[in-house]
Tab-separated table of C-alpha atoms and ligand atoms in Angstrom:
chain	number	residue	atom	x	y	z
A	15	MET	CA	-4.050	-37.069	-9.082
A	16	ARG	CA	-1.463	-35.399	-11.346
A	17	ASN	CA	-3.771	-32.616	-12.355
A	18	ALA	CA	-4.175	-32.279	-8.367
A	19	THR	CA	-0.737	-31.663	-7.997
A	20	LEU	CA	-0.351	-29.391	-10.456
A	21	MET	CA	-2.943	-26.996	-9.654
A	22	THR	CA	-1.852	-26.979	-5.882
A	23	VAL	CA	1.365	-25.732	-7.376
A	24	LEU	CA	0.004	-23.213	-9.694
A	25	GLY	CA	-2.407	-22.093	-6.636
A	26	ALA	CA	0.893	-21.697	-4.782
A	27	CYS	CA	2.821	-19.610	-7.009
A	28	ALA	CA	-0.362	-17.408	-7.923
A	29	LEU	CA	-0.472	-16.659	-4.134
A	30	LEU	CA	3.306	-16.308	-3.271
A	31	ALA	CA	3.350	-13.923	-6.607
A	32	ALA	CA	0.765	-12.245	-5.188
A	33	CYS	CA	2.077	-11.820	-1.490
A	34	GLY	CA	5.596	-10.975	-3.085
A	35	LYS	CA	3.900	-8.165	-5.318
A	36	GLY	CA	1.656	-7.052	-2.385
A	37	GLY	CA	5.623	-6.781	-0.655
A	38	GLU	CA	6.986	-4.665	-3.798
A	39	THR	CA	4.188	-2.542	-4.043
A	40	GLY	CA	4.228	-1.851	0.077
A	41	LYS	CA	8.047	-0.822	-0.203
A	42	THR	CA	8.235	1.222	-3.552
A	43	ALA	CA	4.944	3.282	-2.195
A	44	GLU	CA	7.112	3.630	0.925
A	45	ALA	CA	10.404	5.052	-1.015
A	46	PRO	CA	9.696	7.639	-2.317
A	47	VAL	CA	7.038	9.215	0.422
A	48	ALA	CA	10.574	8.221	3.069
A	49	ALA	CA	12.909	9.837	0.587
A	50	PRO	CA	11.912	13.619	-0.117
A	51	SER	CA	10.647	14.234	3.294
A	52	SER	CA	14.018	15.044	4.619
A	53	ASP	CA	14.042	17.654	2.647
A	54	ALA	CA	10.867	18.554	2.250
A	55	ALA	CA	9.348	22.289	3.516
A	56	LEU	CA	8.757	22.980	6.910
A	57	PRO	CA	5.631	23.575	8.151
A	58	GLU	CA	4.920	27.300	9.069
A	59	PRO	CA	5.026	27.827	12.116
A	60	THR	CA	1.627	28.793	13.845
A	61	ALA	CA	0.958	31.980	15.456
A	62	GLU	CA	1.781	30.311	18.821
A	63	GLU	CA	5.094	29.911	17.913
A	64	LYS	CA	6.072	32.776	16.280
A	65	LYS	CA	5.109	34.620	19.565
A	66	ALA	CA	7.328	31.742	21.849
A	67	LEU	CA	10.338	31.863	19.083
A	68	LEU	CA	10.081	36.130	19.691
A	69	ALA	CA	10.102	35.870	23.301
A	70	SER	CA	13.181	33.612	23.068
A	71	LEU	CA	15.012	35.916	21.141
A	72	PRO	CA	18.221	37.878	23.081
A	73	ALA	CA	16.911	41.785	23.586
A	74	PRO	CA	16.039	44.049	22.221
A	75	TYR	CA	14.590	41.913	19.607
A	76	ASN	CA	12.634	39.677	22.138
A	77	THR	CA	10.468	43.262	22.558
A	78	GLY	CA	10.363	44.010	18.515
A	79	ASP	CA	7.034	44.429	17.415
A	80	LEU	CA	6.339	42.195	14.758
A	81	GLU	CA	3.599	44.164	13.005
A	82	ASN	CA	5.964	47.122	12.360
A	83	GLY	CA	8.668	45.055	10.998
A	84	LYS	CA	6.211	43.063	8.426
A	85	ALA	CA	5.787	47.010	7.775
A	86	LYS	CA	9.056	48.053	7.005
A	87	PHE	CA	9.578	44.959	5.206
A	88	ALA	CA	7.132	46.150	2.377
A	89	MET	CA	10.016	48.320	1.918
A	90	CYS	CA	12.113	45.048	0.618
A	91	ARG	CA	9.234	42.788	-0.820
A	92	SER	CA	9.776	43.937	-4.336
A	93	CYS	CA	13.195	42.922	-4.225
A	94	HIS	CA	13.707	39.911	-1.632
A	95	THR	CA	10.860	36.300	-1.259
A	96	ILE	CA	11.473	35.366	2.760
A	97	VAL	CA	9.582	31.634	2.527
A	98	GLN	CA	11.003	28.790	1.586
A	99	GLY	CA	12.410	27.818	-1.671
A	100	GLY	CA	11.236	31.480	-2.823
A	101	ALA	CA	12.426	32.760	-5.744
A	102	ASN	CA	15.397	35.061	-6.525
A	103	LEU	CA	14.583	38.264	-7.367
A	104	THR	CA	16.559	41.565	-7.801
A	105	GLY	CA	17.600	40.185	-4.428
A	106	PRO	CA	18.207	36.670	-3.120
A	107	ASN	CA	15.698	34.445	-1.522
A	108	LEU	CA	16.192	35.368	2.205
A	109	TYR	CA	14.691	32.187	3.619
A	110	GLY	CA	17.357	30.863	6.467
A	111	ILE	CA	19.244	34.051	6.266
A	112	PHE	CA	20.550	33.997	9.800
A	113	GLY	CA	23.611	31.245	10.395
A	114	ARG	CA	23.877	31.838	6.747
A	115	LYS	CA	27.496	32.922	5.044
A	116	ALA	CA	27.017	36.007	2.685
A	117	GLY	CA	26.860	36.050	-0.501
A	118	SER	CA	25.649	32.126	-0.617
A	119	VAL	CA	22.662	31.772	-2.443
A	120	ALA	CA	23.909	29.036	-5.031
A	121	ASP	CA	21.637	30.564	-7.884
A	122	TYR	CA	22.101	34.066	-7.193
A	123	LYS	CA	24.453	36.057	-8.969
A	124	TYR	CA	26.023	38.446	-6.480
A	125	SER	CA	28.598	41.649	-6.050
A	126	ASP	CA	32.225	40.575	-5.729
A	127	ALA	CA	31.805	43.196	-2.201
A	128	VAL	CA	28.635	40.313	-1.249
A	129	LYS	CA	31.083	37.588	-2.253
A	130	ALA	CA	33.975	38.630	-0.266
A	131	ALA	CA	32.491	39.779	2.923
A	132	GLY	CA	33.056	36.257	4.487
A	133	PHE	CA	30.797	36.409	7.839
A	134	THR	CA	27.741	34.757	8.206
A	135	TRP	CA	24.728	36.803	9.011
A	136	ASP	CA	23.263	37.790	12.186
A	137	ALA	CA	21.318	40.222	13.877
A	138	GLU	CA	24.231	42.578	14.374
A	139	HIS	CA	25.621	42.039	10.824
A	140	LEU	CA	22.145	42.702	9.544
A	141	ASP	CA	21.610	46.091	11.543
A	142	LYS	CA	24.729	47.301	9.892
A	143	TRP	CA	23.505	46.592	6.682
A	144	LEU	CA	20.405	47.700	6.876
A	145	ALA	CA	21.116	50.598	8.251
A	146	GLN	CA	23.265	51.669	5.180
A	147	PRO	CA	24.167	48.656	2.903
A	148	ARG	CA	26.318	50.750	1.138
A	149	ASP	CA	28.475	52.023	3.466
A	150	PHE	CA	28.671	48.833	5.181
A	151	LEU	CA	29.742	46.883	2.152
A	152	PRO	CA	30.978	48.684	-0.452
A	153	GLY	CA	30.228	47.913	-4.086
A	154	THR	CA	27.414	46.442	-3.090
A	155	LYS	CA	24.663	45.928	-5.836
A	156	MET	CA	21.421	46.219	-3.601
A	157	THR	CA	20.460	49.667	-4.203
A	158	PHE	CA	18.246	50.613	-0.817
A	159	ALA	CA	19.253	53.478	1.124
A	160	GLY	CA	18.936	52.348	4.661
A	161	LEU	CA	16.863	52.375	7.554
A	162	LYS	CA	17.750	55.108	9.731
A	163	ALA	CA	15.272	54.434	13.035
A	164	GLU	CA	16.671	51.852	15.264
A	165	LYS	CA	13.689	50.943	16.352
A	166	ASP	CA	12.796	50.010	12.985
A	167	ARG	CA	15.748	47.826	11.954
A	168	VAL	CA	15.275	46.105	15.484
A	169	ASP	CA	11.923	45.368	14.743
A	170	LEU	CA	12.521	44.308	11.387
A	171	ILE	CA	15.351	42.022	12.306
A	172	ALA	CA	12.727	40.281	14.761
A	173	PHE	CA	10.296	40.008	12.014
A	174	LEU	CA	12.540	38.041	10.055
A	175	LYS	CA	14.003	35.327	12.742
A	176	VAL	CA	10.028	34.593	12.980
A	177	GLU	CA	9.938	34.284	9.564
A	178	THR	CA	12.407	32.798	8.061
A	179	GLY	CA	13.200	29.445	9.262
A	180	TYR	CA	15.683	31.009	12.470
A	181	LYS	CA	16.062	28.300	15.022
A	182	ALA	CA	18.008	29.991	18.457
A	183	PRO	CA	21.858	27.952	18.304
B	13	HEC	C1	15.929	47.659	-4.702
B	13	HEC	C2	15.993	45.902	-4.437
B	13	HEC	C3	16.511	45.893	-3.209
B	13	HEC	C4	15.839	46.021	-1.951
B	13	HEC	C5	14.610	47.376	-1.827
B	13	HEC	C6	16.226	45.354	-1.001
B	13	HEC	N1	17.152	44.680	-1.089
B	13	HEC	FE1	18.269	42.982	-0.327
B	13	HEC	N2	19.477	42.688	-1.469
B	13	HEC	C7	19.250	43.261	-2.935
B	13	HEC	C8	20.449	42.787	-4.118
B	13	HEC	C9	20.490	43.559	-5.565
B	13	HEC	C10	20.963	41.803	-3.122
B	13	HEC	C11	22.670	41.581	-3.212
B	13	HEC	C12	23.785	42.654	-3.048
B	13	HEC	C13	24.797	42.625	-3.619
B	13	HEC	O1	25.144	41.004	-4.437
B	13	HEC	O2	25.902	43.421	-3.711
B	13	HEC	C14	20.797	42.210	-1.739
B	13	HEC	C15	21.196	41.338	-0.512
B	13	HEC	C16	20.680	41.589	0.799
B	13	HEC	C17	21.141	40.541	1.365
B	13	HEC	C18	22.363	39.923	1.676
B	13	HEC	C19	21.798	38.099	1.118
B	13	HEC	C20	23.173	37.194	1.190
B	13	HEC	O3	22.133	35.965	0.818
B	13	HEC	O4	24.224	37.344	1.459
B	13	HEC	C21	19.957	41.231	2.718
B	13	HEC	C22	20.114	40.386	4.205
B	13	HEC	C23	18.966	41.642	2.085
B	13	HEC	N3	19.758	41.909	0.846
B	13	HEC	C24	18.094	42.383	3.021
B	13	HEC	C25	17.230	43.316	2.470
B	13	HEC	C26	16.417	43.767	3.352
B	13	HEC	C27	16.099	43.053	5.126
B	13	HEC	C28	15.742	45.076	2.568
B	13	HEC	C29	14.786	45.737	3.290
B	13	HEC	C30	14.766	46.700	4.283
B	13	HEC	C31	15.919	44.805	1.379
B	13	HEC	N4	17.438	43.971	1.452
B	13	HEC	C32	15.740	45.430	0.554
B	13	HEC	C33	18.642	44.256	-3.246
B	13	HEC	C34	16.915	44.761	-2.980
């Protein structure tokens, strides 16, 4: 009789322990999944989504030629990455450039000219910058001569909007 009681108690303990353990495991398994998901990489937009985003841009960018923009970006690629979390090369990573304060990538060492610029990047600022960086922000260390043809700048800016996580305001 005494032994039977003990067995029951032990049995209940074992069950509870198993339940408790199961619950704990469930919790700890959830936490790491939930925490990083808030700043995890956004999924790369599909070709359809890129097309829709392009069409939603204000003129003239809505008619930008993404293929030409991509071709022009070849001139920037040696110094800039555009993917989320991409490395800083000679120039800073450009993901999220639209709506980003000039000179604000934390682990990149800008010139005083860009650090002091004080504006937020939008298509208008980017257009002037890309036409003639060293005239637009004298003292910049971006040694890029400039993209003279307006249409090329429109196409490149449209391409950057579609590729760098731009969200319509
Ligand atoms: C030879 C290397 C080089 C090339 C080519 C180049 N860049 Fe840059 N870029 C830089 C450097 C260096 C900086 C930082 C400038 C500074 O701090 O003065 C910069 C800064 C920028 C910034 C400002 C970023 C910020 O966080 O404020 C933008 C936007 C930019 N570049 C876009 C472009 C685009 C678009 C092209 C292609 C048309 C291009 N760059 C070509 C080196 C380059």
